[in-house]
Short mmCIF file of C-alpha atoms in Angstrom, two decimals:
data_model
loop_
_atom_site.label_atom_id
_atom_site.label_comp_id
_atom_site.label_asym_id
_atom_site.label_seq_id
_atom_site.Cartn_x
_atom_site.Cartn_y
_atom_site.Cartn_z
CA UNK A 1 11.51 103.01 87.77
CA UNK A 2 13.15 99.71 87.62
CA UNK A 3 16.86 99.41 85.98
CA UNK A 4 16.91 103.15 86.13
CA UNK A 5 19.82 104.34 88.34
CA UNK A 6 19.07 106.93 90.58
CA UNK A 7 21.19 110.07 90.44
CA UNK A 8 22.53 111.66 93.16
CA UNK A 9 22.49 115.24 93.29
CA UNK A 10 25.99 115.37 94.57
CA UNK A 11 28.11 119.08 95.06
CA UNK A 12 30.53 119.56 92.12
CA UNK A 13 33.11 119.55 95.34
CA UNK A 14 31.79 115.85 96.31
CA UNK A 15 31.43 114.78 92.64
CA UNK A 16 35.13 116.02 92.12
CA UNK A 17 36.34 114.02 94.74
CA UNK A 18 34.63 110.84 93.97
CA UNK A 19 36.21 111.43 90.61
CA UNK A 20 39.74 111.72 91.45
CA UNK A 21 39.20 108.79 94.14
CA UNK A 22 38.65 106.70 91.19
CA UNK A 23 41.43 108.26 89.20
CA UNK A 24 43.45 107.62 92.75
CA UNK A 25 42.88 103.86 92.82
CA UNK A 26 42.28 102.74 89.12
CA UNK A 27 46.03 104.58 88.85
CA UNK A 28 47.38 102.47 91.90
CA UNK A 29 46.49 99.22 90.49
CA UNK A 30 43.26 98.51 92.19
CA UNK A 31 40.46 96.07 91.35
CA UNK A 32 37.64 97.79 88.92
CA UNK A 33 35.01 96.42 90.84
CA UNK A 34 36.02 97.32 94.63
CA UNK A 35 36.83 100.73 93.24
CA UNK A 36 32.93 101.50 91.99
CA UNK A 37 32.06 99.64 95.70
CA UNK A 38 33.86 101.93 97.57
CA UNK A 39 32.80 104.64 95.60
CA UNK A 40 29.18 104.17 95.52
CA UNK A 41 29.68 103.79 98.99
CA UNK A 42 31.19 107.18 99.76
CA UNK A 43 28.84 108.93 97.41
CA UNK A 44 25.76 107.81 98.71
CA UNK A 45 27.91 108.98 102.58
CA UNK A 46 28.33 112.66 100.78
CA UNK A 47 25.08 112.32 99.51
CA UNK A 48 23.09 112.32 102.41
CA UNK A 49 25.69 114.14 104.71
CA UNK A 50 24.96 117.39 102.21
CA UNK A 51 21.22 116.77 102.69
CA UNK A 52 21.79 117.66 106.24
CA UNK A 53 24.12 120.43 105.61
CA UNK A 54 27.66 118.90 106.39
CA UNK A 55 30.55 120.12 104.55
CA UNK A 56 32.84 117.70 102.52
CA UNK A 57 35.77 118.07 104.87
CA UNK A 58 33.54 116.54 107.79
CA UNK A 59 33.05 113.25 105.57
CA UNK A 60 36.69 113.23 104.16
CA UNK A 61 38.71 115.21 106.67
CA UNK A 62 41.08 117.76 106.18
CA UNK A 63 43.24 116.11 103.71
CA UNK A 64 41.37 114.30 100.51
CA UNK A 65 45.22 112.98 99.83
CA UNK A 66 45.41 110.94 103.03
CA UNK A 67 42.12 110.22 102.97
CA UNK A 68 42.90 108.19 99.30
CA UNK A 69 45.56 106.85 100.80
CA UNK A 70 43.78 105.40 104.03
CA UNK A 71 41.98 103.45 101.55
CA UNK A 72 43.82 102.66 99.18
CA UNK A 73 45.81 100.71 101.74
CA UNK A 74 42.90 98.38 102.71
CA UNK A 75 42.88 97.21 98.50
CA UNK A 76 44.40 94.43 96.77
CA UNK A 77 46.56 95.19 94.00
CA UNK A 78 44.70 93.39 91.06
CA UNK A 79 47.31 91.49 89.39
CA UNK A 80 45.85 89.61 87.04
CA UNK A 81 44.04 92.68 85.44
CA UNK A 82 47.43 94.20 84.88
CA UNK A 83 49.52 91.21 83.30
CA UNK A 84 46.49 91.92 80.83
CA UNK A 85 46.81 95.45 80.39
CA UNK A 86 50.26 95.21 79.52
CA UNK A 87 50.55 93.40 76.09
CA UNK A 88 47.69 96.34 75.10
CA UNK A 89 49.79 98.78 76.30
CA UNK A 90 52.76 97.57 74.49
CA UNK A 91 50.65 97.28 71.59
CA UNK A 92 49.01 100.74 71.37
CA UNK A 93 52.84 101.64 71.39
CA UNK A 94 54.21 99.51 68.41
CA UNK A 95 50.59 100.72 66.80
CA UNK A 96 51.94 104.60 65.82
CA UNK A 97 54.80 102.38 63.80
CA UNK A 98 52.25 99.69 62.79
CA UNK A 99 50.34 102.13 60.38
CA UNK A 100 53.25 104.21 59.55
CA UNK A 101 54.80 101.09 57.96
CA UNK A 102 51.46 99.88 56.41
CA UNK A 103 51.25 103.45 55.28
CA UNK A 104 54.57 103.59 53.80
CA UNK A 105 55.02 100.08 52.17
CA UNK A 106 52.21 97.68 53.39
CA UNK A 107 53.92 95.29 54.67
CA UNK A 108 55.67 95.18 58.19
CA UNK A 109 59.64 94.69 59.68
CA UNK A 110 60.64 95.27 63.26
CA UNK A 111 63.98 94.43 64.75
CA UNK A 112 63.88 93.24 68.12
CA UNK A 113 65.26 95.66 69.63
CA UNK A 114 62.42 97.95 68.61
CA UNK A 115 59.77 95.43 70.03
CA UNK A 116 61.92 95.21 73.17
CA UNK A 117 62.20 98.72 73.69
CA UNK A 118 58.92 99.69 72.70
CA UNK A 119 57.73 96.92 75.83
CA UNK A 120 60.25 98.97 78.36
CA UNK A 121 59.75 102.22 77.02
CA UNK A 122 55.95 101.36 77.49
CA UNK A 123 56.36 100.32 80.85
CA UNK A 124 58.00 103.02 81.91
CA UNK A 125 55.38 105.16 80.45
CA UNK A 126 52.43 103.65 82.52
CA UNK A 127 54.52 103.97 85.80
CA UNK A 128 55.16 108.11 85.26
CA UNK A 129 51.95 108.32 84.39
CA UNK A 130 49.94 106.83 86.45
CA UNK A 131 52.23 108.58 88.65
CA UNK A 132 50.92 111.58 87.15
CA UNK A 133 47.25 110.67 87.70
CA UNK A 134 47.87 109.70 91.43
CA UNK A 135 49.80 112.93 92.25
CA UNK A 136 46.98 115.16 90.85
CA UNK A 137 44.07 113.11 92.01
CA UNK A 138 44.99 113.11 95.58
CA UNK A 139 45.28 117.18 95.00
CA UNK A 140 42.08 118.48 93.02
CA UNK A 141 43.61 121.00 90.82
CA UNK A 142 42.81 123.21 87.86
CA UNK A 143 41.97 121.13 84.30
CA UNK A 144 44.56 123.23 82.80
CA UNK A 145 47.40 122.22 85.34
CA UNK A 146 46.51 118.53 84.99
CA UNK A 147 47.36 119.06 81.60
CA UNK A 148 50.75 120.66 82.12
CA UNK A 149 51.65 117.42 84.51
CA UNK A 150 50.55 114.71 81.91
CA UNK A 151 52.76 116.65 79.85
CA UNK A 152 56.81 115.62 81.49
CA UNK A 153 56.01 111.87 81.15
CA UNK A 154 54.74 112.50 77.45
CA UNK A 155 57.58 114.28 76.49
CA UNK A 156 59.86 111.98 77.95
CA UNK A 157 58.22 108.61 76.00
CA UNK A 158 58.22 110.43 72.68
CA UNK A 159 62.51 111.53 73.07
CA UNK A 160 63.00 107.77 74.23
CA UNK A 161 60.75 106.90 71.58
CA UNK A 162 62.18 109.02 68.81
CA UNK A 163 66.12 107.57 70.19
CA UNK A 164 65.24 103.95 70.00
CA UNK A 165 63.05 104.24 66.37
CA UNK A 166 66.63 106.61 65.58
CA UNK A 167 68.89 104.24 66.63
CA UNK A 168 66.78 101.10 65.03
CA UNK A 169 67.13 103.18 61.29
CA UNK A 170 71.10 103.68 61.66
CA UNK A 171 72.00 100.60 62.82
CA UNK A 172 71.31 97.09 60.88
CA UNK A 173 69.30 95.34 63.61
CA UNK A 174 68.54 91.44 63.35
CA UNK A 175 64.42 91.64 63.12
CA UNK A 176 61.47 90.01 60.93
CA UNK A 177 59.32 90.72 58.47
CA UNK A 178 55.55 89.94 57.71
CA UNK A 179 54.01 89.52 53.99
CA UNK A 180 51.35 91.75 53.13
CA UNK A 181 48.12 90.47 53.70
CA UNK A 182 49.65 89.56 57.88
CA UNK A 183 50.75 92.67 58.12
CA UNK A 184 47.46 93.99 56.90
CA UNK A 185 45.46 91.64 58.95
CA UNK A 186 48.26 93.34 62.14
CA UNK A 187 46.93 96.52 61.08
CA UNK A 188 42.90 96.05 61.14
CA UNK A 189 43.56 95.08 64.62
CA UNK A 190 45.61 97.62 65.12
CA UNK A 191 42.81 100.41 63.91
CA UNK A 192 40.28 98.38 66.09
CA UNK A 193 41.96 98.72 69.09
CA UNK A 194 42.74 102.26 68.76
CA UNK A 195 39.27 103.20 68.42
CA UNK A 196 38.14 101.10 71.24
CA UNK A 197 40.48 102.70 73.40
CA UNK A 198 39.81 105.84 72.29
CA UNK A 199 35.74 105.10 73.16
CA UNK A 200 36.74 103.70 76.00
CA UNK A 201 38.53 106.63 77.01
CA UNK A 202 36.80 109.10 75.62
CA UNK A 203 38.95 110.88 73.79
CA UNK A 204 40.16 111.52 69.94
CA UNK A 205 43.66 111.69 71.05
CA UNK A 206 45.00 109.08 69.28
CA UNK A 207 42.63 109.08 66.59
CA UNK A 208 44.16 113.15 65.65
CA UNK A 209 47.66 112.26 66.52
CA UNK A 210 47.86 109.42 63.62
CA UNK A 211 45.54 111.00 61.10
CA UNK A 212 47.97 114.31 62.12
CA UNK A 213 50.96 112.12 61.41
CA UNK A 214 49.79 109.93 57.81
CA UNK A 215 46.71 112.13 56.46
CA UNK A 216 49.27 114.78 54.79
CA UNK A 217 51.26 111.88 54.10
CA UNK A 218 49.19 109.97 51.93
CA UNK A 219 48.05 112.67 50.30
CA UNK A 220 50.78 114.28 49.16
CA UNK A 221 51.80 111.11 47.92
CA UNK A 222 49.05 111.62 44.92
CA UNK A 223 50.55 115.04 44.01
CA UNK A 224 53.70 114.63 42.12
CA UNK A 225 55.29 118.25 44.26
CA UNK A 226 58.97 118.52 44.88
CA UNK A 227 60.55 116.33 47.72
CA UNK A 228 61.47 118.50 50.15
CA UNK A 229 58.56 121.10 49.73
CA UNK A 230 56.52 117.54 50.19
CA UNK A 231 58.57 117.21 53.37
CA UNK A 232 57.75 120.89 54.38
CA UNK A 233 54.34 120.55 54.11
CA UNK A 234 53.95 117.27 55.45
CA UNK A 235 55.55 118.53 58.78
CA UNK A 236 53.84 121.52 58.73
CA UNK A 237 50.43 119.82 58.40
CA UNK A 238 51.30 117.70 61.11
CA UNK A 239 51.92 120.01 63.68
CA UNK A 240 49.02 122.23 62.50
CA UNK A 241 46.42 119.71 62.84
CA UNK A 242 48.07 118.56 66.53
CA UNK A 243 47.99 122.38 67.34
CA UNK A 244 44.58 122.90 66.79
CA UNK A 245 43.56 119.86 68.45
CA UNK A 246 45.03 120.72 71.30
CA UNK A 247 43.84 124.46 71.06
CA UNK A 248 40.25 123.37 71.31
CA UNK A 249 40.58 121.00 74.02
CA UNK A 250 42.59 123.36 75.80
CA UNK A 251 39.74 125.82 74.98
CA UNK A 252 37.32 122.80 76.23
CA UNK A 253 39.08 122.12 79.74
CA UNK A 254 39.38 126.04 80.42
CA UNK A 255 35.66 126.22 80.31
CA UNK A 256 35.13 123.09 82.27
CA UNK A 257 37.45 125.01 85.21
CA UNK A 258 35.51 127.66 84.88
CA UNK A 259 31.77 125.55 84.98
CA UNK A 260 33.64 124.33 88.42
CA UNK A 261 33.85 127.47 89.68
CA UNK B 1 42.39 114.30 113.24
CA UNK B 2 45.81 111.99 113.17
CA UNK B 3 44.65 108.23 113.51
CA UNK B 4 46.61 106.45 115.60
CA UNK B 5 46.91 102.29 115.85
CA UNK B 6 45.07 103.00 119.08
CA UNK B 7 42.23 104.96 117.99
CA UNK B 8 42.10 102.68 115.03
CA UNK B 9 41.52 99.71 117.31
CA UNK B 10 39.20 101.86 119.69
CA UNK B 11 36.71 102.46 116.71
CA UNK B 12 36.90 99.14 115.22
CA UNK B 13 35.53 98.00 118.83
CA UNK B 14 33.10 100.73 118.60
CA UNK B 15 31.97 99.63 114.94
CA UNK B 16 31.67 95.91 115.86
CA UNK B 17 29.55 97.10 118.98
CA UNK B 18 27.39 99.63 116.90
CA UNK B 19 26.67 97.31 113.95
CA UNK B 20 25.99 94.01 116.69
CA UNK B 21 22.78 95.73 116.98
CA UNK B 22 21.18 95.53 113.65
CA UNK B 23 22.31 95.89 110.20
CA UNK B 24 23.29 99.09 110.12
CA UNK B 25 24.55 101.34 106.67
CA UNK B 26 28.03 103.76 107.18
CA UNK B 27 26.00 106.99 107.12
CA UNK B 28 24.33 105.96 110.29
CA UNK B 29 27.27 104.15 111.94
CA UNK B 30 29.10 107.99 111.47
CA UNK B 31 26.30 110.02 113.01
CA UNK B 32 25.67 107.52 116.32
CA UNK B 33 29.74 107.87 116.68
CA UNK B 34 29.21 111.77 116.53
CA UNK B 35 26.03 111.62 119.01
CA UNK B 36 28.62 109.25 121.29
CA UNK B 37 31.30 112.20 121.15
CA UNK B 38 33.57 111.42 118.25
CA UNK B 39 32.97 114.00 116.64
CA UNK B 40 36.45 115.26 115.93
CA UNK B 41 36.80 111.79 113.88
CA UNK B 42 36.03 112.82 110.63
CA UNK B 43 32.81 110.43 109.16
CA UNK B 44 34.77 109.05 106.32
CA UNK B 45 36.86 107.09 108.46
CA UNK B 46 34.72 104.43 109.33
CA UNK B 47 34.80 102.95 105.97
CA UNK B 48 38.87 101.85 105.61
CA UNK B 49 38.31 100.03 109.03
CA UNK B 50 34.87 98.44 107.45
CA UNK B 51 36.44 97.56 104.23
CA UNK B 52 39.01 95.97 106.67
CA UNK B 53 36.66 94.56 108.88
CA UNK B 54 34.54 92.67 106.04
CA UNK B 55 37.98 91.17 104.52
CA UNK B 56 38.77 89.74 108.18
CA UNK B 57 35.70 88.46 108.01
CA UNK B 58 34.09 90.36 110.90
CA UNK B 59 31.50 91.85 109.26
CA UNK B 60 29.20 90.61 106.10
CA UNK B 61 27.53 93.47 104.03
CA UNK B 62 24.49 93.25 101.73
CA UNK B 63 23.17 96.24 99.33
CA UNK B 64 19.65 97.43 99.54
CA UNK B 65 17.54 100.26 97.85
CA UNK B 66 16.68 103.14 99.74
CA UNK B 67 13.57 105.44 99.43
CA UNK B 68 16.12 108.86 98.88
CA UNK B 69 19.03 108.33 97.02
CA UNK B 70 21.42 105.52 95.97
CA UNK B 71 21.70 101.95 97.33
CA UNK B 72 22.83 101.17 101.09
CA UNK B 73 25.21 98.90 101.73
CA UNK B 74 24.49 97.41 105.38
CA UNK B 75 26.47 95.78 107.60
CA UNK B 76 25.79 92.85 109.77
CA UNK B 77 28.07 91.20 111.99
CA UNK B 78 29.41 87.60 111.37
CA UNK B 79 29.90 84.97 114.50
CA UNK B 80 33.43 85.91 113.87
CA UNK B 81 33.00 89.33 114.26
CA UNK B 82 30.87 88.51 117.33
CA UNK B 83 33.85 86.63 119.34
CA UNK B 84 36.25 89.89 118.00
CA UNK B 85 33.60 92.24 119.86
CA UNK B 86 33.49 89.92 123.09
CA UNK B 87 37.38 90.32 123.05
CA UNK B 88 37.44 93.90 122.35
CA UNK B 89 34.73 94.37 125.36
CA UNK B 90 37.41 91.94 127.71
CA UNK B 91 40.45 93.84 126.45
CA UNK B 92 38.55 97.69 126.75
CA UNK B 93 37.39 96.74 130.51
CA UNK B 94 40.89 95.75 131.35
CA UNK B 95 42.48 98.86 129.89
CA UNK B 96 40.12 101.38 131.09
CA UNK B 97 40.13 99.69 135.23
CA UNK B 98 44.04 100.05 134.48
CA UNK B 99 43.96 103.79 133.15
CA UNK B 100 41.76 104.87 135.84
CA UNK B 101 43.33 103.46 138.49
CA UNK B 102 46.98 105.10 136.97
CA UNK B 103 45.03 108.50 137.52
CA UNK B 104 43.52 107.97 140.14
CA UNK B 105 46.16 107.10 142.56
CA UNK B 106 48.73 109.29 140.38
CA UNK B 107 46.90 112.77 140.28
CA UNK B 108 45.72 112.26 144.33
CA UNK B 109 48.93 111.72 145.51
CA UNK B 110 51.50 114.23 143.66
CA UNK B 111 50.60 117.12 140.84
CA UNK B 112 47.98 119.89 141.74
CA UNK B 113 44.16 119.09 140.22
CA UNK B 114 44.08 119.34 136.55
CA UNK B 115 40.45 118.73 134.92
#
């Protein structure tokens, strides 16, 4: 069968590690394409080396974390990929305030500061974690505590975040401001890329945290309740629909661990 | 197994002498090093020093299918790679007439016979 990619029947063990050697590199900067090389390579290696009854650690020695390491050292870092990345990155970060401004009064204003801080703040962001993904790739461990390391380097971009949007609202910063039908144009692209990334991805992430954070919003805005109750609710909503998003998922990975064996 | 610079360069000759051969895929390179005693080098190894070896220019590799499982990629040596063998051969013969003579002359004349 032409066109039709075989399929290995690789160990979950072997298939892990392939896995988080890809996590491993993609998260150290290296070119897509010599990443699936190297990694065809090594599974078709594991492959046949289980065929004949070899254990992984015979293939990858003793330690999988050296073993990433030993190659990741004979790869370029791919440059120009990243100077690309990086205004998407930025963007996806400026997007949460994109719609919450469209949301609020369709039309958008940023200071400078923001857009500067949002670019560092980004930054900053991508280095923890892809930190993150390097430090548990190179150690195969449970779903669940993969989760509770993504976690430090979340909470840290949403306080610098949260200081930065804080200090942009008390302070009369010198900015711009789009008319409505650029800012809406800003926003279309902004919902396009969000979805892309979240296909590419694979994950409704984003998707729940900004319907979490402007659903209840906008539709409390039709009801003609009290202020603060408004307010109450609105918050409330918010971290309901985040909780139970993240209840199910957590529900999800705790039954992938347990697939794995 | 700890990979030393030396052991690194010792299998790169090895590699170069393995794939002058034929075109040769990294499964097989791995199981004639274990059949010529390396066992203790673990198989993965082989393919940092190839990756290496192809950016140097030593080797060329081209990807075929196989009859079980996913593509090969196989290995061929370039004339490059051909000269870096005849030096590693030159440089090997040199070390090991100058090893063996070291404990040869060392372990007859002095310490009691260890294996």
């Amino acid at each position: 069968m032409r066109g039709v990619k075989a399929v290995p029947e690789l160990s979950k063990e072997s298939r892990r590690f392939i896995d988080d050697l890809r996590l491993y590199l993609f998260s150290s900067g290296k070119k897509e394409e010599e990443i699936r090389e190297i990694a065809e390579e090594l599974e078709a290696h594991l492959e046949e080396a289980e065929r004949n009854g070899k254990p992984i650690e015979q293939v990858v020695g003793a330690s999988p974390k050296e073993y990433m390491e030993m190659i990741s050292n004979e790869m370029e870092f791919d440059k120009k990929a990243w100077m690309k990345y990086i205004p998407v990155i930025i963007f996806g970060a400026i997007s949460f305030t994109i719609i919450g401004q469209l949301v609020e009064d369709m039309r958008l204003s940023y200071s400078y500061a923001i857009l500067g801080g949002s670019a560092l703040v980004s930054i900053l962001f991508v280095i923890m974690i892809f930190g993150a993904f390097k430090y548990m790739a190179a150690r195969q461990m449970s779903r669940v505590k993969e989760f509770l390391i993504i976690l430090p380097p979340v909470f840290i971009m949403m306080t610098l975040f949260g200081a930065l949007v804080f200090w942009d609202m008390t302070t009369d910063l010198p900015g711009f401001e789009l008319g409505v039908m650029p800012s809406m144009i800003v926003g279309a692209v902004t919902v396009a890329i969000l979805m892309w990334v979240s296909i590419w991805a694979k994950t409704a992430v984003l998707l729940v945290m900004l319907s979490a954070i402007h659903v209840p919003e906008l539709l409390l805005k039709l009801t003609t309740l009290d202020v603060t109750i408004s307010l109450i609710i609105n918050l409330v909503a918010m971290y309901l629909i985040i909780g139970i998003y993240m209840y199910f998922s957590f529900k999800k990975m705790k039954k992938a661990d347990a697939a794995a064996g | 197994m700890s990979q030393t610079q030396m052991m690194k360069g010792i299998l790169d000759g090895c590699l170069l002498a393995i794939i002058r051969g034929k075109e040769v895929y990294g499964y097989e390179m791995a199981e004639r090093l274990s059949e010529y005693g390396f066992g203790e080098v673990s198989e993965g190894t082989i393919y940092p020093l190839l990756m290496r070896m192809q950016r140097e220019g030593l080797v060329t590799s081209v990807k075929k299918a196989s009859t079980a499982g996913p593509k090969r990629k196989y290995y061929s040596l370039t004339d490059k790679g051909r000269q870096e063998l005849e030096a590693f051969l030159e440089r090997w013969k040199r070390l090991e007439r100058s090893v063996n003579e070291a404990i040869r002359q060392e372990t007859n004349e002095g310490s009691e016979g260890s294996a």
